[in-house]
């Protein structure tokens, strides 16, 4: 093939790694990857289908890209990813602009689906293999900065929380073998990647299905000399073990960064969500992490307005947030996802109440974030340089406490040259709710 390929990647980092693989496979097949969709012969929209706003964003992106069939060079429009997997029939009937559909378990067949779309009059569809994981290490074209890369260590999920459609879209939990992951990390490091971010729907359950563990994987990854930072997303409280935290504490390469989506803290709501933990267990795990991990940063996400959430339940949640003082926190209004158990619960919360609770919790977190950031004034921290901000006339980067795309920045002045990917030391001189400002020191 010698087509020009444009790609729009939506949703989570796991989706992004699939996009990177598709681009590499197409490049290897002779295609040219282009950033301007107006000149692309084929446009791929790798969709998200997690919650309603993400679904709408995916539909809007498909329609936006479809315009290039009239105004650009686009001959084929391909829908891939979660929305394509879950709603393939609806896409075929409602979005005739789409020429082919590729599901979440078949992203490695992107070359074949494009060939089929040019060959066949009817839109080809490859969906339904949600429990399939492509074999081996597939090539990637990084969509991240060249010094940072995600590595998907598992796919799917077995938790079946009552609000979540992921098991229906991504299938059962499936871990990749340790040698395969280590080999991929080694290759990335040899090509200039300094920070890897391990991702899965539930990273703490890594290896349980194949007779190993996340601790064992980390023990192997720290041996890669050229890697400087290893970061892990996402920790589920019930699966966090002392062995895992102790392993993290032993190695400076592993960032003491815990992304742990608690979702709620009232035990009644947790049970209705089918979460496998309770408030007491979460508080115990958080206390152990903070005792064991030096300068531990804990990020969480919370759902407000879950069916049946009373004012008392919400007050319990607020009390938990006040006591835990999370370093980072995202808050989301419950989204009623079809075919999930919670969508059928009778006591749904109105949108106005959801938004009011979201706003109240975020105001509380902003104050906590500001107080915690101000405590860092005068300290010296490592910063991974990312670029220059012309508005502030300062360089910026991320600390070990800041993950790619989701956390704040560290802005800094320097009298010496720096390049993106450098890891330097910065003395913190000022702080806001989300960002730090300082000066480079030797």
XYZ file of C-alpha atoms in Angstrom:
442
model
C 0.000 0.000 0.000
C 1.125 3.553 -0.619
C -1.685 5.604 0.908
C -1.324 8.724 3.017
C -2.738 7.963 6.468
C -4.198 10.380 9.016
C -5.223 9.246 12.480
C -7.256 10.794 15.299
C -6.699 9.022 18.626
C -9.271 9.617 21.358
C -9.681 8.385 24.920
C -7.197 6.814 27.287
C -3.520 5.972 27.086
C -4.383 2.333 26.411
C -6.162 3.455 23.251
C -3.135 5.575 22.353
C -0.805 2.576 22.429
C -3.172 0.785 20.020
C -3.013 3.857 17.752
C 0.785 3.811 17.875
C 0.827 0.172 16.791
C -1.596 0.801 13.922
C 0.530 3.680 12.630
C 3.691 1.568 12.744
C 2.057 -1.357 10.924
C 0.773 0.975 8.220
C 4.165 2.643 7.893
C 5.827 -0.756 7.557
C 3.295 -1.601 4.830
C 4.475 1.369 2.771
C 2.014 4.068 3.831
C 2.956 7.654 4.674
C 1.738 9.029 8.018
C 0.491 12.622 7.706
C -0.622 15.109 10.349
C -2.940 17.105 8.052
C -6.201 15.184 7.481
C -6.869 17.279 4.372
C -4.129 15.423 2.479
C -4.858 11.933 3.837
C -6.201 9.213 1.533
C -7.337 7.225 4.570
C -8.429 8.689 7.904
C -8.666 6.502 11.019
C -10.630 7.606 14.081
C -9.628 5.471 17.063
C -12.681 6.025 19.219
C -13.487 5.995 22.926
C -16.775 4.607 24.218
C -16.336 4.729 27.982
C -18.961 7.324 28.990
C -21.502 9.467 27.126
C -19.294 12.566 26.647
C -16.539 10.356 25.206
C -19.019 8.679 22.871
C -20.224 12.047 21.618
C -16.662 13.243 21.128
C -15.984 10.129 19.027
C -19.094 10.630 16.892
C -18.226 14.299 16.387
C -14.678 13.344 15.360
C -15.992 10.831 12.807
C -18.306 13.465 11.312
C -15.544 16.082 11.306
C -13.185 13.738 9.467
C -15.942 12.686 7.029
C -15.953 16.233 5.663
C -12.566 15.570 4.101
C -14.260 13.228 1.661
C -15.684 16.401 0.126
C -13.033 19.002 0.907
C -9.865 16.901 1.013
C -8.355 13.738 -0.420
C -10.049 11.214 1.875
C -11.260 8.086 0.113
C -11.785 5.854 3.137
C -12.846 6.624 6.716
C -12.115 3.874 9.255
C -13.618 3.689 12.772
C -11.603 1.689 15.304
C -11.474 1.310 19.083
C -14.076 1.139 21.835
C -17.059 2.910 20.250
C -16.480 0.946 17.051
C -16.403 -2.305 19.044
C -19.483 -1.636 21.113
C -21.703 0.040 18.527
C -20.563 -1.362 15.182
C -24.107 -2.002 13.936
C -25.271 1.476 14.933
C -22.277 3.062 13.201
C -23.004 1.146 10.004
C -26.655 2.217 10.001
C -26.323 5.777 11.302
C -22.942 6.863 9.930
C -22.752 5.788 6.268
C -19.616 7.920 5.927
C -17.684 5.112 7.695
C -16.125 2.646 5.247
C -14.803 0.017 7.687
C -14.909 -0.880 11.378
C -12.150 -2.459 13.463
C -12.702 -3.584 17.063
C -10.537 -3.495 20.168
C -9.107 -7.004 19.793
C -8.081 -6.663 16.151
C -6.142 -3.398 15.920
C -3.168 -5.322 14.520
C -5.298 -6.076 11.432
C -5.475 -2.436 10.340
C -3.636 -3.099 7.063
C -6.046 -5.891 6.144
C -9.152 -3.850 6.971
C -8.005 -0.938 4.816
C -7.203 -3.265 1.927
C -10.642 -4.841 2.309
C -12.340 -1.427 2.351
C -10.837 -0.578 -1.039
C -11.612 -4.025 -2.421
C -15.206 -4.528 -1.231
C -18.292 -2.431 -1.834
C -19.793 -3.247 1.583
C -18.113 -1.854 4.696
C -15.918 -4.620 6.155
C -16.213 -5.206 9.904
C -13.748 -6.933 12.239
C -15.269 -6.918 15.725
C -16.140 -9.293 18.530
C -12.672 -10.591 19.429
C -12.592 -8.635 22.686
C -10.699 -11.371 24.551
C -7.961 -11.506 21.918
C -4.490 -10.057 22.508
C -2.171 -9.804 19.489
C 0.886 -12.012 19.875
C 4.406 -10.734 20.401
C 5.897 -7.252 20.371
C 4.348 -5.056 17.703
C 6.106 -1.982 16.255
C 5.044 1.481 17.420
C 5.166 5.066 16.216
C 5.159 7.042 19.474
C 2.491 9.705 19.848
C 4.095 10.799 23.111
C 7.229 12.968 23.389
C 10.308 10.894 22.456
C 11.535 10.656 26.057
C 8.275 9.169 27.455
C 6.274 6.092 26.434
C 3.341 4.103 27.702
C 3.567 0.320 27.895
C 0.308 -1.606 28.069
C 1.047 -4.570 30.337
C -2.461 -6.051 30.296
C -5.819 -5.531 28.647
C -9.418 -6.079 29.674
C -10.927 -6.215 33.154
C -12.608 -8.795 35.405
C -13.801 -6.414 38.138
C -17.241 -5.728 36.645
C -18.015 -2.611 38.642
C -21.721 -1.887 38.221
C -21.153 1.466 36.462
C -18.535 0.311 33.963
C -18.799 -1.088 30.418
C -15.103 -1.882 29.975
C -15.470 -5.695 30.282
C -18.028 -5.560 27.452
C -15.650 -3.542 25.280
C -12.180 -4.820 26.176
C -12.952 -8.340 27.407
C -11.518 -10.332 30.276
C -8.279 -9.371 32.037
C -5.218 -10.633 30.133
C -1.608 -10.053 31.204
C 1.311 -9.935 28.788
C 4.357 -12.094 29.636
C 7.172 -10.397 31.557
C 9.882 -11.148 28.932
C 7.743 -9.509 26.240
C 7.187 -6.347 28.312
C 10.855 -6.116 29.333
C 11.967 -6.545 25.726
C 9.635 -3.740 24.633
C 10.888 -1.481 27.433
C 14.504 -2.261 26.516
C 13.847 -1.322 22.890
C 12.165 1.940 23.901
C 15.068 2.809 26.201
C 17.593 2.116 23.435
C 15.670 4.609 21.297
C 15.840 7.432 23.828
C 12.864 6.841 26.121
C 13.746 7.809 29.707
C 10.327 7.399 31.342
C 7.962 4.478 30.864
C 4.406 4.504 32.183
C 2.921 1.066 32.807
C -0.801 0.963 32.056
C -3.689 -1.492 32.253
C -7.287 -1.236 33.356
C -6.219 -2.651 36.740
C -2.427 -2.703 36.855
C -2.205 -4.071 40.391
C -3.763 -7.335 39.174
C -1.022 -7.754 36.608
C 0.242 -11.328 36.404
C -2.363 -13.031 38.581
C -3.725 -14.812 35.496
C -0.297 -16.050 34.361
C 1.353 -16.911 37.669
C 3.389 -13.792 38.350
C 2.940 -10.268 39.790
C 3.495 -6.569 39.264
C 6.306 -6.706 41.834
C 8.103 -9.338 39.755
C 7.710 -7.220 36.617
C 9.114 -4.123 38.337
C 12.100 -6.146 39.600
C 12.987 -6.883 35.961
C 12.309 -3.414 34.546
C 14.601 -1.653 37.032
C 17.524 -3.583 35.512
C 17.251 -1.598 32.253
C 20.121 0.872 32.574
C 18.868 3.598 30.240
C 15.468 3.882 31.897
C 15.437 6.628 34.525
C 11.796 6.774 35.647
C 9.240 3.962 35.870
C 5.691 5.088 36.616
C 2.633 2.887 37.205
C -1.069 3.559 36.436
C -3.542 2.345 37.958
C -3.595 0.895 41.490
C -6.773 -0.646 42.913
C -6.770 -0.496 46.712
C -7.841 -4.088 47.327
C -5.023 -5.464 45.141
C -2.226 -3.334 46.609
C 0.082 -5.525 48.675
C 2.871 -4.676 51.092
C 5.192 -6.613 48.790
C 4.361 -4.236 45.929
C 4.874 -1.080 47.997
C 8.102 -2.458 49.490
C 9.373 -3.221 45.976
C 8.646 0.349 44.899
C 10.444 1.684 47.973
C 13.617 -0.260 47.157
C 14.299 1.331 43.781
C 14.865 4.988 43.020
C 13.903 4.409 39.380
C 10.315 3.677 40.378
C 8.401 6.911 40.899
C 6.575 7.001 44.223
C 3.424 7.937 42.352
C 0.222 6.072 43.167
C -2.700 6.574 40.780
C -5.466 4.854 42.742
C -9.062 5.439 41.519
C -11.073 4.990 44.730
C -14.341 6.202 43.075
C -16.082 6.652 46.444
C -15.548 6.229 50.185
C -18.985 5.543 51.641
C -19.194 1.793 52.221
C -22.832 1.548 51.072
C -22.021 3.230 47.744
C -18.869 1.146 47.345
C -20.960 -2.016 47.715
C -23.492 -0.744 45.166
C -20.615 -0.020 42.795
C -19.392 -3.625 43.341
C -16.023 -2.280 44.408
C -14.021 -4.900 46.289
C -12.852 -2.679 49.118
C -14.106 -0.436 51.909
C -13.120 2.859 53.487
C -11.153 1.294 56.313
C -9.045 -0.824 53.970
C -8.336 2.172 51.736
C -7.252 4.314 54.677
C -4.987 1.516 55.902
C -3.340 1.094 52.485
C -2.845 4.848 52.073
C -1.248 5.103 55.523
C 1.199 2.296 54.672
C 2.112 3.877 51.336
C 2.800 7.244 52.925
C 4.863 5.636 55.683
C 6.896 3.491 53.282
C 7.340 5.611 50.140
C 9.445 8.764 50.427
C 7.593 11.850 49.132
C 4.716 9.646 48.014
C 2.245 11.310 45.650
C -1.259 9.820 45.585
C -3.658 10.627 42.766
C -7.263 9.455 42.752
C -10.529 9.753 40.846
C -14.001 9.945 42.340
C -17.532 9.521 40.999
C -20.272 11.721 42.472
C -23.988 11.290 41.938
C -23.965 7.503 41.772
C -27.523 6.108 42.039
C -28.670 6.172 45.650
C -26.008 8.646 46.830
C -27.686 10.629 49.607
C -26.424 13.802 51.269
C -25.126 11.617 54.095
C -23.167 9.442 51.679
C -21.733 12.542 50.027
C -20.758 14.017 53.407
C -18.929 10.762 54.191
C -17.071 11.113 50.907
C -16.122 14.724 51.689
C -14.880 13.689 55.116
C -12.684 11.014 53.503
C -11.216 13.541 51.038
C -10.478 15.990 53.858
C -8.702 13.325 55.913
C -6.761 11.671 53.062
C -5.578 14.969 51.512
C -4.862 13.509 48.096
C -2.084 15.186 46.130
C -4.117 14.936 42.914
C -7.815 14.255 42.408
C -10.191 14.129 39.465
C -13.948 14.205 40.045
C -16.538 12.924 37.572
C -20.318 12.989 37.548
C -21.819 9.504 37.270
C -22.640 8.626 33.669
C -25.525 6.202 33.113
C -24.066 3.593 30.768
C -26.477 1.289 28.982
C -26.221 -2.447 29.647
C -24.506 -1.854 32.997
C -26.277 -2.858 36.238
C -26.186 0.650 37.695
C -28.070 2.029 34.693
C -31.102 0.048 35.890
C -30.907 1.178 39.521
C -34.146 3.016 40.388
C -32.697 5.858 42.460
C -30.860 7.879 39.785
C -29.544 11.331 40.776
C -30.515 14.437 38.798
C -27.834 16.220 36.782
C -28.061 19.458 38.778
C -27.262 17.625 42.039
C -24.397 15.739 40.388
C -22.833 18.964 39.124
C -23.248 20.734 42.474
C -21.481 17.875 44.277
C -18.728 17.763 41.670
C -18.117 21.505 42.044
C -18.107 21.310 45.847
C -15.621 18.449 45.901
C -13.319 20.173 43.409
C -13.313 23.382 45.466
C -12.293 21.324 48.476
C -9.538 19.601 46.513
C -8.212 22.866 45.089
C -7.637 24.147 48.605
C -5.922 20.907 49.623
C -3.749 20.980 46.478
C -2.708 24.562 47.135
C -1.747 23.791 50.739
C 0.248 20.696 49.729
C 2.017 22.542 46.917
C 2.967 25.434 49.209
C 4.624 22.910 51.523
C 7.062 22.203 48.675
C 8.394 25.766 48.581
C 12.102 25.677 49.402
C 12.523 22.011 48.422
C 14.644 20.723 45.542
C 13.013 18.236 43.165
C 13.888 16.372 39.979
C 12.190 17.675 36.836
C 11.900 16.087 33.398
C 12.205 19.001 30.971
C 9.401 19.227 28.392
C 9.558 22.640 26.743
C 9.546 26.439 26.894
C 6.534 28.588 27.743
C 6.711 31.875 25.823
C 3.981 33.496 27.931
C 5.834 33.148 31.229
C 9.311 33.133 29.631
C 10.075 30.015 31.638
C 10.894 26.428 30.799
C 8.565 23.736 32.111
C 8.540 20.046 32.855
C 7.176 17.360 35.146
C 8.336 16.081 38.507
C 8.103 12.494 39.708
C 4.747 13.559 41.189
C 3.359 14.615 37.790
C 2.279 12.144 35.139
C 1.920 12.865 31.442
C -1.236 14.720 30.342
C -3.058 14.503 33.699
C -1.077 16.543 36.250
C 0.469 19.985 36.567
C 3.779 21.480 35.475
C 6.919 22.691 37.145
C 7.953 26.022 35.596
C 11.559 27.082 36.067
C 14.198 29.566 35.073
C 17.710 28.501 34.156
C 20.981 30.102 33.159
C 22.128 26.948 31.387
C 20.825 25.317 28.235
C 18.258 22.554 28.657
C 16.621 20.233 26.145
C 13.344 18.297 26.296
C 14.080 14.983 27.964
C 16.775 16.330 30.293
C 16.287 15.521 33.964
C 17.432 18.411 36.142
C 17.090 19.690 39.718
C 14.812 22.641 40.490
C 14.423 24.603 43.725
C 10.750 25.469 44.265
C 10.103 29.160 44.939
C 6.339 29.513 44.434
C 3.214 27.364 44.133
C -0.375 27.480 42.855
C -3.160 24.889 43.073
C -1.713 22.756 40.301
C 1.690 24.116 39.255
C 5.052 24.852 40.860
C 7.604 27.508 39.920
C 11.311 27.527 40.672
C 14.894 27.914 39.527
C 17.298 25.295 38.251
C 20.096 24.432 40.653
C 23.281 22.358 40.155
